[in-house]
mmCIF file of C-alpha atoms in Angstrom:
data_model
loop_
_atom_site.group_PDB
_atom_site.id
_atom_site.type_symbol
_atom_site.label_atom_id
_atom_site.label_comp_id
_atom_site.label_asym_id
_atom_site.label_seq_id
_atom_site.Cartn_x
_atom_site.Cartn_y
_atom_site.Cartn_z
ATOM 1 C CA UNK A 1 2.537 -4.811 28.997
ATOM 2 C CA UNK A 2 5.483 -4.312 27.124
ATOM 3 C CA UNK A 3 7.597 -7.000 25.517
ATOM 4 C CA UNK A 4 11.036 -7.845 25.975
ATOM 5 C CA UNK A 5 13.011 -9.189 22.951
ATOM 6 C CA UNK A 6 16.615 -10.496 22.494
ATOM 7 C CA UNK A 7 18.405 -10.540 19.166
ATOM 8 C CA UNK A 8 21.645 -10.344 17.568
ATOM 9 C CA UNK A 9 20.649 -9.278 14.403
ATOM 10 C CA UNK A 10 17.188 -7.430 12.684
ATOM 11 C CA UNK A 11 16.243 -8.194 9.196
ATOM 12 C CA UNK A 12 13.348 -5.220 8.214
ATOM 13 C CA UNK A 13 10.636 -4.970 5.483
ATOM 14 C CA UNK A 14 10.244 -2.031 3.595
ATOM 15 C CA UNK A 15 6.727 -1.265 2.701
ATOM 16 C CA UNK A 16 3.850 -0.632 5.800
ATOM 17 C CA UNK A 17 7.288 -1.053 8.012
ATOM 18 C CA UNK A 18 10.043 1.471 7.591
ATOM 19 C CA UNK A 19 7.690 3.723 4.786
ATOM 20 C CA UNK A 20 4.280 4.228 3.854
ATOM 21 C CA UNK A 21 3.798 3.407 0.510
ATOM 22 C CA UNK A 22 0.092 2.538 0.739
ATOM 23 C CA UNK A 23 -1.408 5.776 -1.355
ATOM 24 C CA UNK A 24 1.134 4.478 -4.397
ATOM 25 C CA UNK A 25 0.483 0.802 -3.743
ATOM 26 C CA UNK A 26 -3.462 0.920 -3.729
ATOM 27 C CA UNK A 27 -3.287 3.410 -7.115
ATOM 28 C CA UNK A 28 -1.429 1.408 -9.168
ATOM 29 C CA UNK A 29 -2.796 -2.078 -8.143
ATOM 30 C CA UNK A 30 -6.464 -0.732 -8.448
ATOM 31 C CA UNK A 31 -5.697 0.299 -11.984
ATOM 32 C CA UNK A 32 -4.208 -3.236 -12.984
ATOM 33 C CA UNK A 33 -6.995 -4.867 -11.527
ATOM 34 C CA UNK A 34 -9.912 -2.618 -13.497
ATOM 35 C CA UNK A 35 -7.606 -3.976 -16.484
ATOM 36 C CA UNK A 36 -8.084 -7.480 -15.499
ATOM 37 C CA UNK A 37 -11.351 -7.043 -14.895
ATOM 38 C CA UNK A 38 -10.924 -8.275 -10.942
ATOM 39 C CA UNK A 39 -12.433 -7.070 -7.896
ATOM 40 C CA UNK A 40 -10.097 -3.951 -6.679
ATOM 41 C CA UNK A 41 -10.229 -4.998 -2.702
ATOM 42 C CA UNK A 42 -9.409 -8.754 -3.339
ATOM 43 C CA UNK A 43 -6.286 -7.712 -5.360
ATOM 44 C CA UNK A 44 -5.391 -5.240 -2.598
ATOM 45 C CA UNK A 45 -5.966 -8.079 0.113
ATOM 46 C CA UNK A 46 -2.969 -10.315 -2.203
ATOM 47 C CA UNK A 47 -0.259 -7.804 -2.963
ATOM 48 C CA UNK A 48 1.065 -6.780 0.362
ATOM 49 C CA UNK A 49 4.521 -8.120 0.983
ATOM 50 C CA UNK A 50 4.780 -10.071 -2.455
ATOM 51 C CA UNK A 51 6.826 -9.632 -5.755
ATOM 52 C CA UNK A 52 3.871 -8.272 -8.020
ATOM 53 C CA UNK A 53 4.565 -11.660 -10.432
ATOM 54 C CA UNK A 54 3.761 -13.443 -7.903
ATOM 55 C CA UNK A 55 0.962 -11.921 -6.702
ATOM 56 C CA UNK A 56 0.013 -12.080 -9.937
ATOM 57 C CA UNK A 57 0.291 -15.590 -10.449
ATOM 58 C CA UNK A 58 -2.254 -16.008 -7.361
ATOM 59 C CA UNK A 59 -4.905 -14.025 -8.672
ATOM 60 C CA UNK A 60 -4.184 -14.803 -12.233
ATOM 61 C CA UNK A 61 -3.360 -19.136 -11.915
ATOM 62 C CA UNK A 62 -4.049 -19.482 -15.733
ATOM 63 C CA UNK A 63 -2.069 -16.210 -17.133
ATOM 64 C CA UNK A 64 1.425 -17.094 -18.477
ATOM 65 C CA UNK A 65 4.587 -16.387 -16.579
ATOM 66 C CA UNK A 66 5.486 -13.894 -18.955
ATOM 67 C CA UNK A 67 2.896 -11.556 -19.300
ATOM 68 C CA UNK A 68 3.161 -11.448 -15.277
ATOM 69 C CA UNK A 69 6.414 -10.390 -16.068
ATOM 70 C CA UNK A 70 6.200 -7.913 -18.194
ATOM 71 C CA UNK A 71 3.833 -6.244 -16.185
ATOM 72 C CA UNK A 72 5.515 -6.483 -13.230
ATOM 73 C CA UNK A 73 8.150 -4.844 -14.835
ATOM 74 C CA UNK A 74 6.229 -1.898 -16.198
ATOM 75 C CA UNK A 75 4.220 -1.556 -12.612
ATOM 76 C CA UNK A 76 7.424 -1.355 -10.782
ATOM 77 C CA UNK A 77 9.069 1.150 -13.229
ATOM 78 C CA UNK A 78 5.354 3.595 -12.581
ATOM 79 C CA UNK A 79 6.049 2.904 -8.974
ATOM 80 C CA UNK A 80 9.197 4.047 -9.237
ATOM 81 C CA UNK A 81 8.160 7.020 -11.062
ATOM 82 C CA UNK A 82 5.391 7.750 -8.127
ATOM 83 C CA UNK A 83 6.275 9.129 -4.862
ATOM 84 C CA UNK A 84 3.088 11.128 -4.061
ATOM 85 C CA UNK A 85 2.065 9.933 -0.351
ATOM 86 C CA UNK A 86 5.057 7.833 0.229
ATOM 87 C CA UNK A 87 6.221 9.247 3.805
ATOM 88 C CA UNK A 88 8.486 6.967 6.634
ATOM 89 C CA UNK A 89 6.023 4.751 8.908
ATOM 90 C CA UNK A 90 6.274 7.147 12.125
ATOM 91 C CA UNK A 91 9.322 6.245 14.152
ATOM 92 C CA UNK A 92 11.207 4.893 11.086
ATOM 93 C CA UNK A 93 13.798 7.781 11.630
ATOM 94 C CA UNK A 94 14.409 7.353 15.238
ATOM 95 C CA UNK A 95 14.571 3.363 15.286
ATOM 96 C CA UNK A 96 17.055 3.319 12.466
ATOM 97 C CA UNK A 97 18.865 6.005 14.113
ATOM 98 C CA UNK A 98 18.943 3.704 17.200
ATOM 99 C CA UNK A 99 20.417 0.844 14.787
ATOM 100 C CA UNK A 100 23.700 2.737 13.943
ATOM 101 C CA UNK A 101 26.715 0.219 14.513
ATOM 102 C CA UNK A 102 23.939 -2.703 15.611
ATOM 103 C CA UNK A 103 23.124 -5.876 12.777
ATOM 104 C CA UNK A 104 20.786 -5.401 10.240
ATOM 105 C CA UNK A 105 19.436 -5.854 7.172
ATOM 106 C CA UNK A 106 16.590 -4.142 4.601
ATOM 107 C CA UNK A 107 14.639 -7.456 3.214
ATOM 108 C CA UNK A 108 12.406 -5.996 0.995
ATOM 109 C CA UNK A 109 9.770 -7.399 -2.186
ATOM 110 C CA UNK A 110 11.325 -4.126 -4.156
ATOM 111 C CA UNK A 111 14.064 -3.829 -6.348
ATOM 112 C CA UNK A 112 16.763 -2.080 -6.134
ATOM 113 C CA UNK A 113 15.697 1.407 -8.226
ATOM 114 C CA UNK A 114 12.327 1.385 -6.265
ATOM 115 C CA UNK A 115 13.302 0.527 -2.382
ATOM 116 C CA UNK A 116 16.326 3.192 -2.892
ATOM 117 C CA UNK A 117 13.697 5.642 -4.533
ATOM 118 C CA UNK A 118 11.142 5.013 -1.457
ATOM 119 C CA UNK A 119 13.242 5.533 1.270
ATOM 120 C CA UNK A 120 14.706 8.291 0.262
ATOM 121 C CA UNK A 121 10.944 9.822 -0.616
ATOM 122 C CA UNK A 122 10.732 9.335 3.459
ATOM 123 C CA UNK A 123 13.820 10.910 4.287
ATOM 124 C CA UNK A 124 15.000 7.538 5.436
ATOM 125 C CA UNK A 125 18.633 5.655 5.100
ATOM 126 C CA UNK A 126 19.664 2.645 3.331
ATOM 127 C CA UNK A 127 20.901 0.105 5.572
ATOM 128 C CA UNK A 128 24.295 -0.548 4.426
ATOM 129 C CA UNK A 129 23.139 -4.583 3.643
ATOM 130 C CA UNK A 130 19.896 -4.940 1.565
ATOM 131 C CA UNK A 131 17.987 -7.880 -0.256
ATOM 132 C CA UNK A 132 16.111 -6.839 -2.890
ATOM 133 C CA UNK A 133 13.829 -8.653 -5.703
ATOM 134 C CA UNK A 134 17.122 -9.458 -7.641
ATOM 135 C CA UNK A 135 18.682 -10.958 -4.811
ATOM 136 C CA UNK A 136 16.425 -13.480 -4.287
ATOM 137 C CA UNK A 137 14.649 -16.293 -6.759
ATOM 138 C CA UNK A 138 11.377 -16.892 -4.425
ATOM 139 C CA UNK A 139 9.602 -14.085 -3.199
ATOM 140 C CA UNK A 140 7.627 -13.632 0.048
ATOM 141 C CA UNK A 141 6.464 -16.088 1.114
ATOM 142 C CA UNK A 142 9.248 -18.001 0.980
ATOM 143 C CA UNK A 143 11.828 -17.090 3.356
ATOM 144 C CA UNK A 144 14.912 -17.005 0.989
ATOM 145 C CA UNK A 145 14.934 -13.563 1.368
ATOM 146 C CA UNK A 146 15.105 -13.263 5.445
ATOM 147 C CA UNK A 147 17.771 -16.593 4.708
ATOM 148 C CA UNK A 148 19.971 -14.553 2.429
ATOM 149 C CA UNK A 149 20.048 -11.393 4.997
ATOM 150 C CA UNK A 150 20.702 -13.478 7.463
ATOM 151 C CA UNK A 151 23.631 -14.960 6.103
ATOM 152 C CA UNK A 152 25.110 -12.194 4.710
ATOM 153 C CA UNK A 153 24.718 -10.670 8.448
ATOM 154 C CA UNK A 154 26.717 -13.868 9.417
ATOM 155 C CA UNK A 155 24.127 -13.770 12.590
ATOM 156 C CA UNK A 156 22.126 -17.650 13.033
ATOM 157 C CA UNK A 157 18.286 -17.169 11.841
ATOM 158 C CA UNK A 158 17.023 -18.160 15.113
ATOM 159 C CA UNK A 159 19.249 -15.274 16.500
ATOM 160 C CA UNK A 160 17.167 -12.492 14.524
ATOM 161 C CA UNK A 161 14.161 -10.161 14.587
ATOM 162 C CA UNK A 162 12.115 -9.582 11.729
ATOM 163 C CA UNK A 163 10.047 -6.249 11.461
ATOM 164 C CA UNK A 164 7.094 -6.759 8.929
ATOM 165 C CA UNK A 165 3.832 -5.899 8.228
ATOM 166 C CA UNK A 166 2.313 -8.427 5.639
ATOM 167 C CA UNK A 167 0.761 -11.653 6.539
ATOM 168 C CA UNK A 168 3.385 -12.691 3.474
ATOM 169 C CA UNK A 169 6.065 -11.196 4.781
ATOM 170 C CA UNK A 170 5.167 -12.626 8.330
ATOM 171 C CA UNK A 171 4.769 -16.043 7.122
ATOM 172 C CA UNK A 172 8.061 -15.880 5.314
ATOM 173 C CA UNK A 173 10.192 -14.568 8.531
ATOM 174 C CA UNK A 174 8.505 -17.374 10.318
ATOM 175 C CA UNK A 175 9.148 -20.430 7.559
ATOM 176 C CA UNK A 176 13.676 -18.880 8.464
ATOM 177 C CA UNK A 177 12.790 -19.913 12.066
ATOM 178 C CA UNK A 178 12.525 -16.559 13.211
ATOM 179 C CA UNK A 179 10.795 -14.412 15.532
ATOM 180 C CA UNK A 180 8.881 -11.473 14.429
ATOM 181 C CA UNK A 181 8.193 -7.837 15.218
ATOM 182 C CA UNK A 182 4.422 -7.080 13.350
ATOM 183 C CA UNK A 183 4.649 -3.220 12.119
ATOM 184 C CA UNK A 184 0.975 -1.819 11.983
ATOM 185 C CA UNK A 185 -2.831 -2.560 11.122
ATOM 186 C CA UNK A 186 -2.225 -5.412 8.670
ATOM 187 C CA UNK A 187 -0.132 -7.322 10.736
ATOM 188 C CA UNK A 188 -1.641 -8.572 13.313
ATOM 189 C CA UNK A 189 -4.238 -11.140 11.791
ATOM 190 C CA UNK A 190 -0.927 -13.355 10.978
ATOM 191 C CA UNK A 191 0.461 -14.656 13.956
ATOM 192 C CA UNK A 192 3.276 -12.079 14.887
ATOM 193 C CA UNK A 193 4.857 -12.546 18.113
ATOM 194 C CA UNK A 194 4.360 -9.107 19.043
ATOM 195 C CA UNK A 195 2.812 -6.006 17.517
ATOM 196 C CA UNK A 196 3.168 -2.794 17.720
ATOM 197 C CA UNK A 197 1.045 0.142 15.669
ATOM 198 C CA UNK A 198 4.066 1.880 13.948
ATOM 199 C CA UNK A 199 7.902 2.079 15.252
ATOM 200 C CA UNK A 200 7.375 4.512 18.027
ATOM 201 C CA UNK A 201 6.448 1.544 20.322
ATOM 202 C CA UNK A 202 9.968 0.150 20.104
ATOM 203 C CA UNK A 203 12.536 0.884 21.789
ATOM 204 C CA UNK A 204 16.518 -0.332 20.660
ATOM 205 C CA UNK A 205 18.865 -1.028 23.748
ATOM 206 C CA UNK A 206 22.458 -2.141 22.744
ATOM 207 C CA UNK A 207 23.629 -4.919 25.549
ATOM 208 C CA UNK A 208 27.431 -5.511 27.013
ATOM 209 C CA UNK A 209 27.562 -8.468 25.255
ATOM 210 C CA UNK A 210 26.296 -6.750 21.548
ATOM 211 C CA UNK A 211 23.067 -8.659 21.767
ATOM 212 C CA UNK A 212 20.281 -6.093 20.874
ATOM 213 C CA UNK A 213 17.461 -5.488 23.392
ATOM 214 C CA UNK A 214 13.805 -4.703 22.017
ATOM 215 C CA UNK A 215 11.518 -3.421 24.538
ATOM 216 C CA UNK A 216 8.427 -3.841 22.319
ATOM 217 C CA UNK A 217 4.309 -2.499 23.002
#
């Protein structure tokens, strides 16, 4: 059974939601895990959806912040230079095309350089409104990014729908008071309002009053 949601704006995560970058993330984070003597699977269970330094703080709570920030900067540069295997999530091209003229924003834990490179590698257009790592003081699961996206669009948070794949991102959307569509295999275990396999299962229509109607599933 399909679920129908209405909204005034959509807030879109990037990695795992619009862009499949898992191959790069696995390569770089498993290399970091090995260097730190950490279990790779444990590390991968934490890193999705968060800024890198925030993941490091959870995994190595006694480690100085300065070391985390330095590693984060180095790894962002590595990720930005590595687009091997970066592709669109199925349906992303058509989904973004359907949002032409519809209030929407990219809300990502990636920085400007990485988000620009990954969207280009996947052949996807960048939304006009973007909230990146540089735009916020707190990483997901803090709701700051989604609240900032809603504010930039001039839309009440309660009238926004978030598209997310990770536990941290879904928690951030929930904390922002927004409804959440979970995308992909990671999403379902984190309690979104509805889950889809990918964006081919989402249809967008604009109602006469300007509201966005999402048919999901």
